[in-house]
Amino acid sequence: MLNAETKRRIDNARDILVGKVPDPKTQVEQITFAMIYKFMDDMDQISVKLGGKASFFNNGYEGFAWSKLMDKKLSGSQRLDLYVRALEGMANNPHIPQLFRDVFKGAFLPYRDSETLNLFLKEMNGFTYDHSEDLGDAYEYLLSIFATQGKAGQFRTPRHIIDFIVDCVDPDMHDSVLDPACGTAGFLISAYKHITEKHRDDPLTPDQKQRLTENFVGYDISPDMVRLSLVNMYLHQFPNPTIHEYDALTTEDRWDETFDVILANPPFMTPKGGIRPHKRFAVRANRSEVLFVDYIAEHLNVGGRAGVIVPEGIIFQSSNAYKALRKMLVEENYLYAVVSLPAGVFNPYSGVKTSILLLDKDLARRAERVLFVRVEQDGFDLGAQRREIEQNDLPEALAAVKAFQADLAMEPENSARAWAVEKARLGEDGDYNLSGERYRQVVLVSQKWPMVKLKECCKFIRGVTYSKKNEVEEKGNIILRANNIDITKNSLDLSDLKMIDKSIKLGDDLLLKENDIFICSASGSKEHIGKVAFINEDLPYYFGGFMAVIRCNEKVNPKYVFELLKSPIFRTHLNHSILAVNIRNLKSSMVYDFSIPFPPLEVQQEIVDEIEGYQKVIDGARQVVENYKPVIPIDPDWPLVKLGEVCETTSGGTPLRSITEYYEGGTIPWLRSGEVNRGYIEESELFITEMGLNNSSAKIFPINTVLVAMYGATAGQVGLLKFESSTNQAICGILPNDQYIPEFLYYFLLSKTEYFVEISGGGAQPNISQRIIKELLIPKPNISDQEKIVEALESERSVIELNKTLIERFETKIAARIQSVWGAG
């Protein structure tokens, strides 16, 4: 166990170095070199005392032993010279293990201050080790205070979270174990300790331990992390640790290696410059977290199991790649449990909200449900210091997981902490949302309040029917139709109004009134039918025959009913009730027969107030997202050049639709203009084959191509391509030369979106030609100025992305609150 004295010495050593070596990674390297250096000499000294010989520093290397280095007769400059020569020559010492020679390869002292070195070596000389396990504990502490590079989406996983995941997955002595993004090898070491602890009553023999260590494998893309993990494993009883410098996402060299257990906290962010994933993934994606989870699932042996930490995007975001991954995990029987962790677990490195996916190919195949577990406290506060506290939900969460593993039909004891959901229900809307709160304790009979049918508190009023010939251009009555409901926001959209002849008699009850719930009652679109909007004031608008209003009486709060009708439960009720194939009709009986929990009016108001508070956050975040436009301050001294003079521009093409071989089984991403959506483009909905590419004018654009939509409703939209992709002919691809940073060009063109829209001509088919794009005058600041501008705008973009996440998170809160009305209330 790590003692307080060892911890204090490591802290002191870092404090001594920080003035000369500010980079935390270099501090860790320097302490690593000194710890191993002294450890080898300690082992030599013990061997000599026992009557043996020095094994590490002998046959010409005696003069470099640590004890020689600390000789008090040496002056400061002599000690500095000896240490520099020892450090730089250690990799050539044939008497030390190959692993240590690799660690010291390229080692050097990054400063030449003898006073700092003397203080540092004196502190390190205070370390005493009888066994490498002691050094391993000290090294583990050193790594625990080292924050890896957050910009790459990598964060050190807290030890107690690692141990929790390992306990859930429960590796054993015959399992092969992989961490495909191993960092400092924390998961692998925890798994090894877990197995040896399991066999404490019947300890493993030395041969069994040797075979056990051969079952552990780690990959990491960073050579620095590989070096750290090799040292960490060696110091934790792994004589020949297997850690490969390997990029699992872009290379296929180790694709055929499979494992019984996989444990990981993979990078959360796609690196700048994008990813070029190979073609063997089941899910087509360019987000690193999606690809890593796909990789883990696909590399489990029959009956294999895994535990992986994922960001919230995996859990609920609606882009195609996220949905496809969730569908694969559920439908192909990988996922059996989701453990939600509190935001702040990774403080102080990141406040990102995370969850744990637990996979088991055998258990998930037998299970008809997925277990959801909520952890609110992990034994530490969620501030930057992460101080230990009494509240810790992890033991209870582990118990829930173990109980579910033992009995898949069992209902969790604490339904506020854990609950199981039918797989069929997860896939009802095709979204496979894994936000457990959406499904918590939801039954169609309230556990607390009576159930009341809407016919007892509401009136359903259909709109007026009319024909096309009744429409007029002026002096008519305004009629609202299905497209006057914004189905994404459940609000009125009055941008396209129609009028009908006043000769058609309309009663006052067909005017929209304050507190009406406006609803689409008939549509050929499954998305429109049953969609609602709340009317906040009397309006001079009538509603058409495919529309209706639900008008509440004094027994119920109209906004409460509105929130219930927005919920997935009402949607499920309609999907079960509406049978028509083409035009879906909402019969009054479908509304009237829908039962809702009926709390007292004051409780209804409390629920409404809570939801409206969440909605205000959503609306505010939407304002930020929808109204943001980058502004680049133009220096009048910058020269202006035509875009076509400094960039190559070209468009794509569309393979013939009639030839199925151009599309079926395609692996080449293919974008349409509607997917150029003012942002970093990281996925494609459609794919074409190599044959389709070669037999059309489609071409593959490289990463960081700037795209401009030229035709259609999205004309003028700008995107930055973050993966290799082909496009159709309605997209102009702009390839900057070395005088421009792609991000700078993207942001500048993004600031010109309104100009593009204006010159596109509007009408049924807006059009921007390549000639117009080539003629556009763009500023030409130097690269340094471009970098500064991009850095500032990237910071703004991160705020926009956070607001998008905020929208999704608070929409989930609203859904969970409405769901709870049917649950515990």
PDB file of C-alpha atoms in Angstrom, residues 576-669:
ATOM      1  CA  HIS A 576     -51.294   1.282 -31.612  1.00  0.00           C
ATOM      2  CA  SER A 577     -54.597   2.926 -32.502  1.00  0.00           C
ATOM      3  CA  ILE A 578     -54.072   4.306 -36.016  1.00  0.00           C
ATOM      4  CA  LEU A 579     -54.318   1.582 -38.600  1.00  0.00           C
ATOM      5  CA  ALA A 580     -54.620   3.464 -41.923  1.00  0.00           C
ATOM      6  CA  VAL A 581     -51.691   3.040 -44.281  1.00  0.00           C
ATOM      7  CA  ASN A 582     -51.827   6.192 -46.408  1.00  0.00           C
ATOM      8  CA  ILE A 583     -53.796   8.964 -44.648  1.00  0.00           C
ATOM      9  CA  ARG A 584     -53.644   8.512 -40.896  1.00  0.00           C
ATOM     10  CA  ASN A 585     -56.769   9.741 -39.130  1.00  0.00           C
ATOM     11  CA  LEU A 586     -56.973  10.696 -35.486  1.00  0.00           C
ATOM     12  CA  LYS A 587     -60.450   9.670 -34.350  1.00  0.00           C
ATOM     13  CA  SER A 588     -61.970  11.546 -31.440  1.00  0.00           C
ATOM     14  CA  SER A 589     -62.260   8.256 -29.544  1.00  0.00           C
ATOM     15  CA  MET A 590     -58.465   7.874 -29.685  1.00  0.00           C
ATOM     16  CA  VAL A 591     -58.097  11.156 -27.834  1.00  0.00           C
ATOM     17  CA  TYR A 592     -61.025  10.694 -25.484  1.00  0.00           C
ATOM     18  CA  ASP A 593     -59.959   7.169 -24.472  1.00  0.00           C
ATOM     19  CA  PHE A 594     -56.417   8.227 -23.608  1.00  0.00           C
ATOM     20  CA  SER A 595     -56.055   8.036 -19.826  1.00  0.00           C
ATOM     21  CA  ILE A 596     -53.809  10.384 -17.878  1.00  0.00           C
ATOM     22  CA  PRO A 597     -52.736  10.503 -14.227  1.00  0.00           C
ATOM     23  CA  PHE A 598     -54.879  13.081 -12.465  1.00  0.00           C
ATOM     24  CA  PRO A 599     -53.091  14.775  -9.560  1.00  0.00           C
ATOM     25  CA  PRO A 600     -54.626  17.810  -7.809  1.00  0.00           C
ATOM     26  CA  LEU A 601     -54.516  21.077  -9.762  1.00  0.00           C
ATOM     27  CA  GLU A 602     -51.800  22.517  -7.529  1.00  0.00           C
ATOM     28  CA  VAL A 603     -49.597  19.479  -8.245  1.00  0.00           C
ATOM     29  CA  GLN A 604     -50.344  19.798 -11.966  1.00  0.00           C
ATOM     30  CA  GLN A 605     -49.126  23.396 -11.757  1.00  0.00           C
ATOM     31  CA  GLU A 606     -45.953  22.337  -9.939  1.00  0.00           C
ATOM     32  CA  ILE A 607     -45.205  19.845 -12.720  1.00  0.00           C
ATOM     33  CA  VAL A 608     -45.860  22.484 -15.379  1.00  0.00           C
ATOM     34  CA  ASP A 609     -43.623  25.014 -13.604  1.00  0.00           C
ATOM     35  CA  GLU A 610     -40.772  22.524 -13.406  1.00  0.00           C
ATOM     36  CA  ILE A 611     -41.056  21.617 -17.085  1.00  0.00           C
ATOM     37  CA  GLU A 612     -41.336  25.251 -18.161  1.00  0.00           C
ATOM     38  CA  GLY A 613     -38.134  25.949 -16.233  1.00  0.00           C
ATOM     39  CA  TYR A 614     -36.394  23.246 -18.260  1.00  0.00           C
ATOM     40  CA  GLN A 615     -37.971  24.591 -21.446  1.00  0.00           C
ATOM     41  CA  LYS A 616     -36.578  28.067 -20.794  1.00  0.00           C
ATOM     42  CA  VAL A 617     -33.091  26.580 -20.698  1.00  0.00           C
ATOM     43  CA  ILE A 618     -33.785  24.769 -23.985  1.00  0.00           C
ATOM     44  CA  ASP A 619     -35.179  27.894 -25.639  1.00  0.00           C
ATOM     45  CA  GLY A 620     -32.210  29.953 -24.502  1.00  0.00           C
ATOM     46  CA  ALA A 621     -29.747  27.372 -25.787  1.00  0.00           C
ATOM     47  CA  ARG A 622     -31.639  27.188 -29.096  1.00  0.00           C
ATOM     48  CA  GLN A 623     -31.387  30.961 -29.454  1.00  0.00           C
ATOM     49  CA  VAL A 624     -27.622  30.670 -29.074  1.00  0.00           C
ATOM     50  CA  VAL A 625     -27.349  27.814 -31.579  1.00  0.00           C
ATOM     51  CA  GLU A 626     -29.729  29.197 -34.206  1.00  0.00           C
ATOM     52  CA  ASN A 627     -28.499  32.789 -34.122  1.00  0.00           C
ATOM     53  CA  TYR A 628     -24.772  32.253 -33.856  1.00  0.00           C
ATOM     54  CA  LYS A 629     -22.769  33.473 -36.814  1.00  0.00           C
ATOM     55  CA  PRO A 630     -18.985  33.771 -36.710  1.00  0.00           C
ATOM     56  CA  VAL A 631     -17.622  37.273 -37.112  1.00  0.00           C
ATOM     57  CA  ILE A 632     -14.127  37.754 -38.495  1.00  0.00           C
ATOM     58  CA  PRO A 633     -12.704  41.253 -37.926  1.00  0.00           C
ATOM     59  CA  ILE A 634     -11.246  42.214 -41.288  1.00  0.00           C
ATOM     60  CA  ASP A 635      -7.983  44.129 -41.146  1.00  0.00           C
ATOM     61  CA  PRO A 636      -7.961  46.685 -43.994  1.00  0.00           C
ATOM     62  CA  ASP A 637      -4.277  45.895 -44.556  1.00  0.00           C
ATOM     63  CA  TRP A 638      -5.063  42.328 -45.533  1.00  0.00           C
ATOM     64  CA  PRO A 639      -5.030  41.837 -49.300  1.00  0.00           C
ATOM     65  CA  LEU A 640      -8.242  40.630 -50.952  1.00  0.00           C
ATOM     66  CA  VAL A 641      -8.056  37.833 -53.503  1.00  0.00           C
ATOM     67  CA  LYS A 642     -10.563  35.894 -55.535  1.00  0.00           C
ATOM     68  CA  LEU A 643     -11.296  32.528 -53.954  1.00  0.00           C
ATOM     69  CA  GLY A 644     -10.749  30.752 -57.259  1.00  0.00           C
ATOM     70  CA  GLU A 645      -7.196  32.123 -57.448  1.00  0.00           C
ATOM     71  CA  VAL A 646      -6.079  30.532 -54.181  1.00  0.00           C
ATOM     72  CA  CYS A 647      -8.284  27.447 -53.952  1.00  0.00           C
ATOM     73  CA  GLU A 648      -9.240  24.594 -56.220  1.00  0.00           C
ATOM     74  CA  THR A 649     -13.003  24.188 -56.573  1.00  0.00           C
ATOM     75  CA  THR A 650     -14.933  21.274 -57.984  1.00  0.00           C
ATOM     76  CA  SER A 651     -18.252  19.491 -57.557  1.00  0.00           C
ATOM     77  CA  GLY A 652     -19.304  15.871 -57.310  1.00  0.00           C
ATOM     78  CA  GLY A 653     -21.821  13.685 -59.061  1.00  0.00           C
ATOM     79  CA  THR A 654     -24.626  11.150 -58.669  1.00  0.00           C
ATOM     80  CA  PRO A 655     -24.265   7.551 -59.874  1.00  0.00           C
ATOM     81  CA  LEU A 656     -27.259   6.368 -61.898  1.00  0.00           C
ATOM     82  CA  ARG A 657     -30.041   5.449 -59.503  1.00  0.00           C
ATOM     83  CA  SER A 658     -31.282   2.685 -61.767  1.00  0.00           C
ATOM     84  CA  ILE A 659     -28.076   0.654 -61.382  1.00  0.00           C
ATOM     85  CA  THR A 660     -28.275  -1.061 -57.997  1.00  0.00           C
ATOM     86  CA  GLU A 661     -24.613  -2.145 -58.122  1.00  0.00           C
ATOM     87  CA  TYR A 662     -23.680   1.513 -57.739  1.00  0.00           C
ATOM     88  CA  TYR A 663     -25.286   1.645 -54.304  1.00  0.00           C
ATOM     89  CA  GLU A 664     -25.916  -1.765 -52.752  1.00  0.00           C
ATOM     90  CA  GLY A 665     -23.181  -2.721 -50.293  1.00  0.00           C
ATOM     91  CA  GLY A 666     -21.422   0.592 -50.823  1.00  0.00           C
ATOM     92  CA  THR A 667     -18.717   1.638 -48.379  1.00  0.00           C
ATOM     93  CA  ILE A 668     -17.809   5.065 -49.816  1.00  0.00           C
ATOM     94  CA  PRO A 669     -19.627   7.902 -48.014  1.00  0.00           C
TER      95      PRO A 669
END
